[in-house]
Each structure stands twice: as structure tokens, then as C-alpha cells.
PDB file of C-alpha atoms in Angstrom:
ATOM      1  CA  MET A 676     102.622  74.587  -5.814  1.00  0.00           C
ATOM      2  CA  ARG A 677      99.022  75.816  -4.397  1.00  0.00           C
ATOM      3  CA  LYS A 678      98.429  76.612  -7.978  1.00  0.00           C
ATOM      4  CA  SER A 679     100.332  73.284  -9.725  1.00  0.00           C
ATOM      5  CA  LEU A 680      97.801  71.099  -6.984  1.00  0.00           C
ATOM      6  CA  ALA A 681      94.986  73.316  -7.765  1.00  0.00           C
ATOM      7  CA  ILE A 682      94.785  72.352 -10.957  1.00  0.00           C
ATOM      8  CA  LEU A 683      95.243  69.008  -9.543  1.00  0.00           C
ATOM      9  CA  GLY A 684      92.015  69.260  -8.704  1.00  0.00           C
ATOM     10  CA  ALA A 685      89.896  69.794 -11.943  1.00  0.00           C
ATOM     11  CA  GLY A 686      91.583  65.897 -12.944  1.00  0.00           C
ATOM     12  CA  LEU A 687      89.702  64.664 -10.208  1.00  0.00           C
ATOM     13  CA  ILE A 688      86.299  66.756 -10.859  1.00  0.00           C
ATOM     14  CA  ALA A 689      86.354  65.603 -14.763  1.00  0.00           C
ATOM     15  CA  HIS A 690      87.438  61.651 -13.880  1.00  0.00           C
ATOM     16  CA  CYS A 691      84.820  60.918 -11.253  1.00  0.00           C
ATOM     17  CA  ALA A 692      83.105  58.162 -13.695  1.00  0.00           C
ATOM     18  CA  VAL A 693      83.599  55.643 -16.497  1.00  0.00           C
ATOM     19  CA  PRO A 694      82.600  52.086 -17.757  1.00  0.00           C
ATOM     20  CA  ILE A 695      84.665  49.978 -16.400  1.00  0.00           C
ATOM     21  CA  THR A 696      84.523  45.849 -15.850  1.00  0.00           C
ATOM     22  CA  ALA A 697      84.916  46.249 -12.041  1.00  0.00           C
ATOM     23  CA  ASN A 698      81.504  45.932 -10.020  1.00  0.00           C
ATOM     24  CA  ALA A 699      79.020  43.697  -9.244  1.00  0.00           C
ATOM     25  CA  ALA A 700      75.800  44.358 -10.914  1.00  0.00           C
ATOM     26  CA  GLU A 701      75.117  44.305 -14.597  1.00  0.00           C
ATOM     27  CA  GLY A 702      77.844  43.021 -16.194  1.00  0.00           C
ATOM     28  CA  ALA A 703      80.219  43.128 -13.117  1.00  0.00           C
ATOM     29  CA  ALA A 704      80.534  46.863 -14.018  1.00  0.00           C
ATOM     30  CA  GLY A 705      79.756  50.509 -12.798  1.00  0.00           C
ATOM     31  CA  PHE A 706      79.750  53.683 -14.668  1.00  0.00           C
ATOM     32  CA  TYR A 707      81.579  55.057 -11.124  1.00  0.00           C
ATOM     33  CA  LEU A 708      85.244  54.709 -11.730  1.00  0.00           C
ATOM     34  CA  LEU A 709      86.758  53.406  -8.289  1.00  0.00           C
ATOM     35  CA  GLY A 710      90.143  55.715  -7.701  1.00  0.00           C
ATOM     36  CA  SER A 711      90.122  58.310  -9.628  1.00  0.00           C
ATOM     37  CA  LYS A 712      88.795  60.246  -6.402  1.00  0.00           C
ATOM     38  CA  THR A 713      92.213  59.903  -3.840  1.00  0.00           C
ATOM     39  CA  SER A 714      94.856  62.325  -3.698  1.00  0.00           C
ATOM     40  CA  MET A 715      93.155  66.442  -3.733  1.00  0.00           C
ATOM     41  CA  ALA A 716      90.037  65.030  -3.949  1.00  0.00           C
ATOM     42  CA  GLY A 717      88.865  67.451  -2.148  1.00  0.00           C
ATOM     43  CA  VAL A 718      89.875  70.414  -3.905  1.00  0.00           C
ATOM     44  CA  ILE A 719      87.639  72.754  -6.599  1.00  0.00           C
ATOM     45  CA  PRO A 720      90.304  74.563  -9.490  1.00  0.00           C
ATOM     46  CA  PRO A 721      90.415  78.445  -9.722  1.00  0.00           C
ATOM     47  CA  PRO A 722      88.325  80.066 -12.398  1.00  0.00           C
ATOM     48  CA  GLY A 723      89.068  78.963 -15.706  1.00  0.00           C
ATOM     49  CA  THR A 724      88.663  76.301 -18.352  1.00  0.00           C
ATOM     50  CA  TYR A 725      90.907  73.033 -17.775  1.00  0.00           C
ATOM     51  CA  LEU A 726      91.252  69.837 -19.893  1.00  0.00           C
ATOM     52  CA  SER A 727      91.781  66.671 -18.486  1.00  0.00           C
ATOM     53  CA  ASP A 728      93.601  62.870 -20.431  1.00  0.00           C
ATOM     54  CA  VAL A 729      93.112  59.691 -18.469  1.00  0.00           C
ATOM     55  CA  ASN A 730      94.609  56.520 -20.185  1.00  0.00           C
ATOM     56  CA  PHE A 731      93.050  53.991 -17.789  1.00  0.00           C
ATOM     57  CA  TYR A 732      94.288  50.093 -17.734  1.00  0.00           C
ATOM     58  CA  TYR A 733      92.436  47.444 -15.613  1.00  0.00           C
ATOM     59  CA  SER A 734      92.826  43.381 -15.529  1.00  0.00           C
ATOM     60  CA  GLY A 735      90.801  40.842 -13.799  1.00  0.00           C
ATOM     61  CA  SER A 736      89.181  37.636 -13.958  1.00  0.00           C
ATOM     62  CA  THR A 737      86.702  35.312 -11.721  1.00  0.00           C
ATOM     63  CA  ASP A 738      85.135  32.261 -11.230  1.00  0.00           C
ATOM     64  CA  VAL A 739      81.890  32.866 -10.059  1.00  0.00           C
ATOM     65  CA  GLN A 740      78.478  33.872 -12.032  1.00  0.00           C
ATOM     66  CA  LEU A 741      77.365  36.820 -13.294  1.00  0.00           C
ATOM     67  CA  GLN A 742      75.012  38.133 -15.717  1.00  0.00           C
ATOM     68  CA  PHE A 743      76.741  40.281 -19.314  1.00  0.00           C
ATOM     69  CA  ALA A 744      73.773  41.879 -21.307  1.00  0.00           C
ATOM     70  CA  GLY A 745      71.394  39.445 -21.237  1.00  0.00           C
ATOM     71  CA  LEU A 746      73.689  36.610 -20.869  1.00  0.00           C
ATOM     72  CA  THR A 747      74.210  33.870 -17.330  1.00  0.00           C
ATOM     73  CA  ILE A 748      78.446  33.356 -17.790  1.00  0.00           C
ATOM     74  CA  SER A 749      79.379  30.808 -15.638  1.00  0.00           C
ATOM     75  CA  GLY A 750      83.250  31.531 -14.855  1.00  0.00           C
ATOM     76  CA  GLY A 751      86.285  31.425 -15.723  1.00  0.00           C
ATOM     77  CA  VAL A 752      85.881  35.783 -16.789  1.00  0.00           C
ATOM     78  CA  ASP A 753      89.052  37.352 -17.882  1.00  0.00           C
ATOM     79  CA  ALA A 754      88.678  40.557 -18.838  1.00  0.00           C
ATOM     80  CA  ASP A 755      91.053  43.043 -20.025  1.00  0.00           C
ATOM     81  CA  VAL A 756      90.059  47.375 -19.939  1.00  0.00           C
ATOM     82  CA  TYR A 757      91.762  50.480 -21.760  1.00  0.00           C
ATOM     83  CA  TYR A 758      89.662  53.513 -21.727  1.00  0.00           C
ATOM     84  CA  ASN A 759      91.062  57.202 -23.068  1.00  0.00           C
ATOM     85  CA  ILE A 760      88.912  60.403 -21.302  1.00  0.00           C
ATOM     86  CA  PRO A 761      89.429  63.358 -22.476  1.00  0.00           C
ATOM     87  CA  THR A 762      87.655  66.289 -20.219  1.00  0.00           C
ATOM     88  CA  VAL A 763      86.430  69.674 -19.899  1.00  0.00           C
ATOM     89  CA  THR A 764      85.810  71.399 -16.528  1.00  0.00           C
ATOM     90  CA  TRP A 765      84.664  75.036 -16.056  1.00  0.00           C
ATOM     91  CA  VAL A 766      85.160  76.886 -12.821  1.00  0.00           C
ATOM     92  CA  ALA A 767      82.133  80.016 -12.634  1.00  0.00           C
ATOM     93  CA  PRO A 768      83.567  83.158 -11.925  1.00  0.00           C
ATOM     94  CA  GLY A 769      82.348  84.053  -8.807  1.00  0.00           C
ATOM     95  CA  LYS A 770      80.490  83.041  -5.875  1.00  0.00           C
ATOM     96  CA  VAL A 771      78.215  80.630  -4.928  1.00  0.00           C
ATOM     97  CA  LEU A 772      76.627  79.973  -1.623  1.00  0.00           C
ATOM     98  CA  GLY A 773      80.325  80.929  -0.486  1.00  0.00           C
ATOM     99  CA  GLY A 774      81.859  78.546  -2.677  1.00  0.00           C
ATOM    100  CA  ASN A 775      82.740  77.565  -6.148  1.00  0.00           C
ATOM    101  CA  ILE A 776      80.749  75.637  -8.381  1.00  0.00           C
ATOM    102  CA  ALA A 777      82.723  73.640 -11.854  1.00  0.00           C
ATOM    103  CA  LEU A 778      80.820  72.609 -14.700  1.00  0.00           C
ATOM    104  CA  SER A 779      82.075  69.177 -16.467  1.00  0.00           C
ATOM    105  CA  ALA A 780      81.702  66.765 -19.414  1.00  0.00           C
ATOM    106  CA  MET A 781      83.352  63.602 -20.351  1.00  0.00           C
ATOM    107  CA  ALA A 782      83.185  61.158 -23.796  1.00  0.00           C
ATOM    108  CA  PRO A 783      85.282  58.320 -22.995  1.00  0.00           C
ATOM    109  CA  ILE A 784      86.820  56.215 -25.941  1.00  0.00           C
ATOM    110  CA  GLY A 785      87.451  52.437 -24.803  1.00  0.00           C
ATOM    111  CA  TRP A 786      88.404  49.313 -25.721  1.00  0.00           C
ATOM    112  CA  LYS A 787      87.661  45.451 -24.030  1.00  0.00           C
ATOM    113  CA  ASP A 788      88.874  42.333 -24.328  1.00  0.00           C
ATOM    114  CA  VAL A 789      86.025  40.043 -22.380  1.00  0.00           C
ATOM    115  CA  GLU A 790      86.608  35.943 -22.819  1.00  0.00           C
ATOM    116  CA  ALA A 791      84.088  33.296 -20.988  1.00  0.00           C
ATOM    117  CA  GLY A 792      84.407  29.709 -19.690  1.00  0.00           C
ATOM    118  CA  VAL A 793      80.928  29.520 -19.797  1.00  0.00           C
ATOM    119  CA  ALA A 794      77.519  30.686 -20.755  1.00  0.00           C
ATOM    120  CA  ALA A 795      74.135  29.541 -20.362  1.00  0.00           C
ATOM    121  CA  ASN A 796      70.722  32.070 -21.903  1.00  0.00           C
ATOM    122  CA  GLY A 797      68.215  29.006 -22.133  1.00  0.00           C
ATOM    123  CA  ALA A 798      68.884  27.613 -25.561  1.00  0.00           C
ATOM    124  CA  VAL A 799      71.119  30.472 -27.102  1.00  0.00           C
ATOM    125  CA  SER A 800      74.532  29.452 -27.519  1.00  0.00           C
ATOM    126  CA  VAL A 801      76.937  32.112 -27.230  1.00  0.00           C
ATOM    127  CA  ASN A 802      80.377  33.275 -28.295  1.00  0.00           C
ATOM    128  CA  LEU A 803      82.783  33.885 -25.370  1.00  0.00           C
ATOM    129  CA  ALA A 804      85.153  35.865 -26.513  1.00  0.00           C
ATOM    130  CA  ASP A 805      84.217  39.428 -27.484  1.00  0.00           C
ATOM    131  CA  GLU A 806      86.325  42.340 -28.289  1.00  0.00           C
ATOM    132  CA  ASN A 807      85.289  45.712 -29.073  1.00  0.00           C
ATOM    133  CA  ALA A 808      86.323  49.519 -29.138  1.00  0.00           C
ATOM    134  CA  ALA A 809      83.712  52.089 -29.184  1.00  0.00           C
ATOM    135  CA  PHE A 810      82.642  55.552 -27.781  1.00  0.00           C
ATOM    136  CA  GLY A 811      81.105  55.115 -24.257  1.00  0.00           C
ATOM    137  CA  ASP A 812      78.170  56.863 -22.360  1.00  0.00           C
ATOM    138  CA  PRO A 813      79.025  60.389 -22.103  1.00  0.00           C
ATOM    139  CA  VAL A 814      79.237  61.609 -18.392  1.00  0.00           C
ATOM    140  CA  LEU A 815      78.085  64.730 -17.183  1.00  0.00           C
ATOM    141  CA  GLY A 816      79.431  66.301 -13.943  1.00  0.00           C
ATOM    142  CA  ALA A 817      79.152  69.359 -11.602  1.00  0.00           C
ATOM    143  CA  ALA A 818      80.415  70.196  -8.520  1.00  0.00           C
ATOM    144  CA  LEU A 819      80.614  73.011  -5.698  1.00  0.00           C
ATOM    145  CA  GLY A 820      83.552  73.156  -3.352  1.00  0.00           C
ATOM    146  CA  TRP A 821      84.644  75.748  -0.583  1.00  0.00           C
ATOM    147  CA  HIS A 822      88.502  76.425   0.654  1.00  0.00           C
ATOM    148  CA  GLU A 823      89.230  77.266   4.745  1.00  0.00           C
ATOM    149  CA  GLY A 824      92.929  77.833   5.403  1.00  0.00           C
ATOM    150  CA  LYS A 825      94.013  73.838   5.165  1.00  0.00           C
ATOM    151  CA  TRP A 826      91.328  72.872   4.210  1.00  0.00           C
ATOM    152  CA  HIS A 827      89.220  72.134   1.107  1.00  0.00           C
ATOM    153  CA  TYR A 828      85.916  70.415   0.430  1.00  0.00           C
ATOM    154  CA  ASN A 829      83.470  70.121  -1.526  1.00  0.00           C
ATOM    155  CA  VAL A 830      80.157  68.530  -2.972  1.00  0.00           C
ATOM    156  CA  ALA A 831      79.683  66.964  -6.386  1.00  0.00           C
ATOM    157  CA  THR A 832      77.205  64.967  -9.208  1.00  0.00           C
ATOM    158  CA  LEU A 833      77.732  62.703 -11.874  1.00  0.00           C
ATOM    159  CA  LEU A 834      74.909  61.880 -14.252  1.00  0.00           C
ATOM    160  CA  ASN A 835      75.885  59.282 -16.632  1.00  0.00           C
ATOM    161  CA  VAL A 836      73.876  59.052 -20.237  1.00  0.00           C
ATOM    162  CA  PRO A 837      73.074  55.913 -22.090  1.00  0.00           C
ATOM    163  CA  ILE A 838      73.928  56.100 -26.229  1.00  0.00           C
ATOM    164  CA  GLY A 839      77.739  54.784 -25.880  1.00  0.00           C
ATOM    165  CA  PHE A 840      78.120  51.120 -27.114  1.00  0.00           C
ATOM    166  CA  TRP A 841      75.850  48.752 -25.881  1.00  0.00           C
ATOM    167  CA  GLU A 842      74.579  45.365 -27.336  1.00  0.00           C
ATOM    168  CA  LYS A 843      72.715  42.457 -26.310  1.00  0.00           C
ATOM    169  CA  GLY A 844      74.513  39.619 -25.500  1.00  0.00           C
ATOM    170  CA  ASN A 845      77.977  41.379 -26.285  1.00  0.00           C
ATOM    171  CA  LEU A 846      80.496  40.669 -23.446  1.00  0.00           C
ATOM    172  CA  ALA A 847      82.286  43.650 -24.133  1.00  0.00           C
ATOM    173  CA  ASN A 848      79.869  46.206 -23.873  1.00  0.00           C
ATOM    174  CA  ILE A 849      81.857  49.970 -23.683  1.00  0.00           C
ATOM    175  CA  GLY A 850      78.716  51.584 -22.654  1.00  0.00           C
ATOM    176  CA  PHE A 851      75.949  50.363 -20.137  1.00  0.00           C
ATOM    177  CA  ASN A 852      72.383  50.939 -21.887  1.00  0.00           C
ATOM    178  CA  ARG A 853      71.264  52.409 -18.681  1.00  0.00           C
ATOM    179  CA  TRP A 854      71.177  55.780 -16.848  1.00  0.00           C
ATOM    180  CA  GLY A 855      73.100  56.519 -13.537  1.00  0.00           C
ATOM    181  CA  PHE A 856      73.483  59.170 -10.875  1.00  0.00           C
ATOM    182  CA  ASP A 857      76.265  59.793  -8.697  1.00  0.00           C
ATOM    183  CA  ILE A 858      76.259  62.052  -5.645  1.00  0.00           C
ATOM    184  CA  SER A 859      79.857  62.174  -3.326  1.00  0.00           C
ATOM    185  CA  GLY A 860      81.321  64.235  -0.977  1.00  0.00           C
ATOM    186  CA  ALA A 861      84.944  65.590  -0.438  1.00  0.00           C
ATOM    187  CA  VAL A 862      87.687  67.048   1.774  1.00  0.00           C
ATOM    188  CA  THR A 863      91.470  67.539   1.425  1.00  0.00           C
ATOM    189  CA  TYR A 864      93.120  68.889   3.961  1.00  0.00           C
ATOM    190  CA  LEU A 865      96.711  70.116   2.798  1.00  0.00           C
ATOM    191  CA  ASP A 866      99.634  71.840   3.890  1.00  0.00           C
ATOM    192  CA  THR A 867     101.452  73.429   1.976  1.00  0.00           C
ATOM    193  CA  SER A 868     104.005  74.055   4.154  1.00  0.00           C
ATOM    194  CA  THR A 869     105.016  70.284   5.408  1.00  0.00           C
ATOM    195  CA  GLY A 870     103.448  68.854   1.636  1.00  0.00           C
ATOM    196  CA  LEU A 871     101.256  66.873   3.534  1.00  0.00           C
ATOM    197  CA  GLU A 872      97.920  66.427   2.061  1.00  0.00           C
ATOM    198  CA  VAL A 873      95.062  63.716   3.501  1.00  0.00           C
ATOM    199  CA  SER A 874      92.147  63.168   1.657  1.00  0.00           C
ATOM    200  CA  ALA A 875      89.103  61.676   2.112  1.00  0.00           C
ATOM    201  CA  ALA A 876      85.417  61.318  -0.800  1.00  0.00           C
ATOM    202  CA  ALA A 877      82.130  58.792  -0.156  1.00  0.00           C
ATOM    203  CA  GLY A 878      79.238  58.768  -3.052  1.00  0.00           C
ATOM    204  CA  PHE A 879      76.434  56.602  -3.763  1.00  0.00           C
ATOM    205  CA  THR A 880      75.709  55.455  -7.356  1.00  0.00           C
ATOM    206  CA  PHE A 881      72.115  55.478  -8.080  1.00  0.00           C
ATOM    207  CA  ASN A 882      71.335  52.832 -10.928  1.00  0.00           C
ATOM    208  CA  GLY A 883      67.829  52.928 -13.609  1.00  0.00           C
ATOM    209  CA  GLU A 884      67.117  49.452 -14.815  1.00  0.00           C
ATOM    210  CA  ASN A 885      67.953  48.428 -18.507  1.00  0.00           C
ATOM    211  CA  PRO A 886      65.087  48.404 -20.688  1.00  0.00           C
ATOM    212  CA  ASP A 887      66.374  45.471 -22.718  1.00  0.00           C
ATOM    213  CA  THR A 888      67.404  43.202 -19.996  1.00  0.00           C
ATOM    214  CA  ASN A 889      65.404  44.540 -17.523  1.00  0.00           C
ATOM    215  CA  TYR A 890      67.776  44.542 -15.050  1.00  0.00           C
ATOM    216  CA  LYS A 891      68.090  47.147 -12.462  1.00  0.00           C
ATOM    217  CA  THR A 892      71.674  47.344 -10.424  1.00  0.00           C
ATOM    218  CA  GLY A 893      71.603  47.871  -6.953  1.00  0.00           C
ATOM    219  CA  THR A 894      73.021  51.097  -5.045  1.00  0.00           C
ATOM    220  CA  GLU A 895      76.328  51.140  -4.777  1.00  0.00           C
ATOM    221  CA  PHE A 896      78.409  53.248  -2.001  1.00  0.00           C
ATOM    222  CA  HIS A 897      82.726  53.887  -2.543  1.00  0.00           C
ATOM    223  CA  LEU A 898      84.868  55.259  -0.185  1.00  0.00           C
ATOM    224  CA  GLU A 899      88.598  56.397  -1.085  1.00  0.00           C
ATOM    225  CA  GLY A 900      91.193  58.232   0.475  1.00  0.00           C
ATOM    226  CA  ALA A 901      94.525  59.027   0.048  1.00  0.00           C
ATOM    227  CA  ILE A 902      97.379  60.082   2.061  1.00  0.00           C
ATOM    228  CA  VAL A 903     100.719  62.409   0.574  1.00  0.00           C
ATOM    229  CA  GLN A 904     103.734  63.758   1.018  1.00  0.00           C
ATOM    230  CA  SER A 905     105.603  66.349  -1.211  1.00  0.00           C
ATOM    231  CA  VAL A 906     109.304  64.993  -1.443  1.00  0.00           C
ATOM    232  CA  THR A 907     110.374  68.805  -3.692  1.00  0.00           C
ATOM    233  CA  LYS A 908     107.945  71.428  -4.990  1.00  0.00           C
ATOM    234  CA  LYS A 909     107.012  69.241  -7.910  1.00  0.00           C
ATOM    235  CA  VAL A 910     106.916  66.003  -6.874  1.00  0.00           C
ATOM    236  CA  ALA A 911     104.915  64.074  -4.276  1.00  0.00           C
ATOM    237  CA  ILE A 912     104.044  60.380  -2.893  1.00  0.00           C
ATOM    238  CA  GLY A 913     102.121  58.632  -1.032  1.00  0.00           C
ATOM    239  CA  VAL A 914      99.576  55.688  -0.808  1.00  0.00           C
ATOM    240  CA  ASN A 915      95.289  55.898  -1.843  1.00  0.00           C
ATOM    241  CA  GLY A 916      92.932  53.471  -1.657  1.00  0.00           C
ATOM    242  CA  TYR A 917      89.378  52.242  -2.078  1.00  0.00           C
ATOM    243  CA  PHE A 918      86.689  50.930  -0.990  1.00  0.00           C
ATOM    244  CA  TYR A 919      83.137  49.522  -2.373  1.00  0.00           C
ATOM    245  CA  ASP A 920      80.383  47.575  -1.417  1.00  0.00           C
ATOM    246  CA  GLN A 921      76.567  47.438  -3.197  1.00  0.00           C
ATOM    247  CA  VAL A 922      74.346  47.807   0.175  1.00  0.00           C
ATOM    248  CA  SER A 923      71.208  47.497  -2.337  1.00  0.00           C
ATOM    249  CA  GLY A 924      70.920  43.882  -4.388  1.00  0.00           C
ATOM    250  CA  ASP A 925      69.771  44.241  -7.908  1.00  0.00           C
ATOM    251  CA  SER A 926      66.157  43.321  -9.338  1.00  0.00           C
ATOM    252  CA  GLY A 927      63.564  43.518 -11.827  1.00  0.00           C
ATOM    253  CA  ASP A 928      63.110  40.455 -14.490  1.00  0.00           C
ATOM    254  CA  GLY A 929      66.424  39.838 -16.003  1.00  0.00           C
ATOM    255  CA  ALA A 930      68.346  39.522 -12.434  1.00  0.00           C
ATOM    256  CA  ARG A 931      68.261  35.701 -12.709  1.00  0.00           C
ATOM    257  CA  LEU A 932      71.325  35.283 -10.027  1.00  0.00           C
ATOM    258  CA  GLY A 933      69.077  37.505  -6.861  1.00  0.00           C
ATOM    259  CA  PRO A 934      70.519  40.499  -5.606  1.00  0.00           C
ATOM    260  CA  PHE A 935      73.720  39.683  -6.299  1.00  0.00           C
ATOM    261  CA  LYS A 936      75.312  41.949  -3.882  1.00  0.00           C
ATOM    262  CA  GLY A 937      79.047  43.146  -4.951  1.00  0.00           C
ATOM    263  CA  ARG A 938      82.700  44.270  -2.270  1.00  0.00           C
ATOM    264  CA  THR A 939      85.914  45.104  -2.788  1.00  0.00           C
ATOM    265  CA  ALA A 940      89.124  47.312  -1.726  1.00  0.00           C
ATOM    266  CA  ALA A 941      92.112  47.866  -2.702  1.00  0.00           C
ATOM    267  CA  LEU A 942      95.722  49.805  -2.265  1.00  0.00           C
ATOM    268  CA  GLY A 943      98.225  50.804  -4.066  1.00  0.00           C
ATOM    269  CA  PRO A 944     100.898  53.747  -4.292  1.00  0.00           C
ATOM    270  CA  VAL A 945     100.063  57.429  -5.952  1.00  0.00           C
ATOM    271  CA  LEU A 946     103.280  59.792  -7.758  1.00  0.00           C
ATOM    272  CA  ASN A 947     102.181  63.680  -8.544  1.00  0.00           C
ATOM    273  CA  TRP A 948     104.124  65.427 -10.847  1.00  0.00           C
ATOM    274  CA  ASN A 949     103.723  68.930 -11.600  1.00  0.00           C
ATOM    275  CA  PHE A 950     105.450  71.541 -14.040  1.00  0.00           C
ATOM    276  CA  GLU A 951     105.622  73.879 -16.505  1.00  0.00           C
ATOM    277  CA  ILE A 952     105.041  74.078 -20.428  1.00  0.00           C
ATOM    278  CA  GLY A 953     106.186  77.643 -21.425  1.00  0.00           C
ATOM    279  CA  LYS A 954     103.989  79.476 -18.691  1.00  0.00           C
ATOM    280  CA  ILE A 955     101.542  76.414 -18.667  1.00  0.00           C
ATOM    281  CA  PRO A 956     100.931  75.042 -15.401  1.00  0.00           C
ATOM    282  CA  VAL A 957     100.876  70.954 -16.298  1.00  0.00           C
ATOM    283  CA  SER A 958      99.516  68.909 -13.412  1.00  0.00           C
ATOM    284  CA  THR A 959      99.846  64.997 -13.368  1.00  0.00           C
ATOM    285  CA  THR A 960      98.673  62.150 -11.329  1.00  0.00           C
ATOM    286  CA  LEU A 961      99.938  58.284 -11.892  1.00  0.00           C
ATOM    287  CA  ARG A 962      97.864  55.877  -9.989  1.00  0.00           C
ATOM    288  CA  TYR A 963      98.030  51.711  -9.016  1.00  0.00           C
ATOM    289  CA  PHE A 964      95.538  49.583  -7.431  1.00  0.00           C
ATOM    290  CA  HIS A 965      95.734  45.953  -6.142  1.00  0.00           C
ATOM    291  CA  GLU A 966      92.289  44.487  -5.332  1.00  0.00           C
ATOM    292  CA  PHE A 967      91.507  42.457  -2.701  1.00  0.00           C
ATOM    293  CA  ASP A 968      88.223  41.012  -0.060  1.00  0.00           C
ATOM    294  CA  VAL A 969      86.405  40.580  -3.215  1.00  0.00           C
ATOM    295  CA  LYS A 970      82.821  39.542  -3.527  1.00  0.00           C
ATOM    296  CA  ASN A 971      80.836  38.456  -6.584  1.00  0.00           C
ATOM    297  CA  ARG A 972      82.691  41.247  -8.971  1.00  0.00           C
ATOM    298  CA  LEU A 973      86.480  40.350 -11.216  1.00  0.00           C
ATOM    299  CA  GLU A 974      89.340  40.858  -8.935  1.00  0.00           C
ATOM    300  CA  GLY A 975      92.881  42.107 -10.683  1.00  0.00           C
ATOM    301  CA  ASP A 976      95.063  45.693 -10.651  1.00  0.00           C
ATOM    302  CA  SER A 977      94.553  48.724 -12.243  1.00  0.00           C
ATOM    303  CA  GLY A 978      96.349  51.671 -13.202  1.00  0.00           C
ATOM    304  CA  PHE A 979      95.895  55.607 -14.330  1.00  0.00           C
ATOM    305  CA  PHE A 980      97.885  58.188 -16.033  1.00  0.00           C
ATOM    306  CA  THR A 981      95.937  61.611 -15.382  1.00  0.00           C
ATOM    307  CA  LEU A 982      97.139  64.775 -17.080  1.00  0.00           C
ATOM    308  CA  THR A 983      95.711  67.992 -16.125  1.00  0.00           C
ATOM    309  CA  MET A 984      96.082  71.506 -17.990  1.00  0.00           C
ATOM    310  CA  PRO A 985      93.993  75.078 -18.292  1.00  0.00           C
ATOM    311  CA  LEU A 986      92.710  76.107 -21.396  1.00  0.00           C
ATOM    312  CA  SER A 987      91.561  79.715 -19.636  1.00  0.00           C
ATOM    313  CA  MET A 988      92.682  81.339 -16.563  1.00  0.00           C
ATOM    314  CA  PRO A 989      91.524  84.798 -15.248  1.00  0.00           C
ATOM    315  CA  GLY A 990      94.539  87.150 -15.355  1.00  0.00           C
ATOM    316  CA  HIS A 991      96.387  84.570 -18.157  1.00  0.00           C
TER     317      HIS A 991
END
């Protein structure tokens, strides 16, 4: 049980970020994936190489004004988003500052279908419905974690590299056309004798300026957590959620709506299921989130399914 849950932690290291239509800021989108670091957030897996895959879906809408890729959209926005995110995570052998260091790389492939009611950008007319499927921005990650009995904790960083699909005036961009950096800390209390897990994670996302729109998204704060109880040796169920708040306003010549700070919260169930394929341990997680207390962003529902397995582990 401990080994399977630790492998689940590899998926959390890898899948902290992916472009979605979710946050306030330019395009109502941020590269940090809210809700990705809930159950087992503080766990770094044993040394080895791991493959993770996330299937993520989000559906939301809003009637507030937004800015998408240089366009000002006035209400009636509906968006559906799907991403598949294959990721490789390597946990180094040995210790660094008394902990285990992990490096990850993800290459998201996304699909978006976005419709808007009214748009204006000077005298330019625009198509108010866009649909695209393309590669998104790759994200590089690093984490350093420690284990002390029932307590597991880590600090982690993520870097968004802006080379994915992005076009000025497109409502359904898959990438961001801006650099992004995220730093977070997480802790997990895990009692394998009772099956109780309590996890929490908090961090900040810092955004560079989009050079084609002169729009700089403000600094974003995110808080996530979960309470999970094992019901068998292979299955655990619980509740997880997140809180998001933009702590500094948007800026730059392209930020025509002013600071445009956003906020949201979400709650929903989580299911962890561990099994084996032959002698290979496999960890999966299924999550659902319903958003509420939303300001200056889309409001909707999200769900994703994550599968993680080791490609290689010492002694295996």
C-alpha cells in the first residue's frame, strides 16, 4: 500500500501545470492546473523513472468581460477544454539536503472549443467561435521532498515554456505566448495503519508579459487540499478542493480592462485506486471539482483521470 501511494505522488509532481481556460488574467487562463495537487500532495516517490498520463476536462461559462489574445470579449463566453498530458518524472538516487530530488517534463496536447457573445477591438470584426487541437506549452518541473514517519513534505517549482500553439485574435489558443513560473510547498500526513491521509499545498504563480499583446498577468495564489480514507488496501475515497486568488492586478498597455483580479473556489470527491499489471504497480486517481464564489473568470466543472506507473526502479 505504501509503495502504491508513493507512486501516486509521481503523478502529482508532474501534473501541477497545464494550460486551461480557468483563471482570471489574460484569456481567462493560467498555466497552473487548479486541483492537480490535492491527495498525496506532499509525497515524493522512491528513486526511479515514472510515466504519468492525465486526461483532463473542463467546461465553464461567464458573462463578464474578458481579454483573449488581444481581443476584448463582452459576455456570453462558453468554453469546453480537454487536455492529455503525458509526463516523465525522474527521482534521483541518493539525497540532496537530506531529501529526494525529482525532475519532470510534460508535453500537453489540448483541444478547446470557445464561443463568445460580443467582441470588439477597435474597428476589427472577429469570429466569435474558435475550435483548435494542438500542442500546448511544455512545462518543466523540479521538486525536493522529505519523509519523516507519517509526514511527507516537499517544495516544487514549475516553468512554462511558451512554444505551444498561440495566435493573436484566436479564442481557443492552446499555449500562452508568455513565460510562467510557479513555486509551491506541500505536506501530507499519511497513516498507513488506519488509512487516513490529509494533504495540503500552497503556492504562487508569476507570469511574464505576452510580447504580442503587451499584457502582463498578475501574480496568482493557489491553495489545495484533500482528506482521504482508505476503504481497502487498493481503494481510497475522500473530498478535495482548491482556492484561487489573484493577489496582484494585470498590467501593461494591453490590459484594457484594468487590474482584473480573479478569485474562485471548488470542492468535489476524489477516488484513488491502486493495482498491478503483472508485477508493475499502477496508481490511478479520479477527481471532480465544482466551482463557486467566482469573480472575473469562467465558472464551471472539471474532472480528470490520472494514471502513473514506474518505468524503472532500483531493485526492480
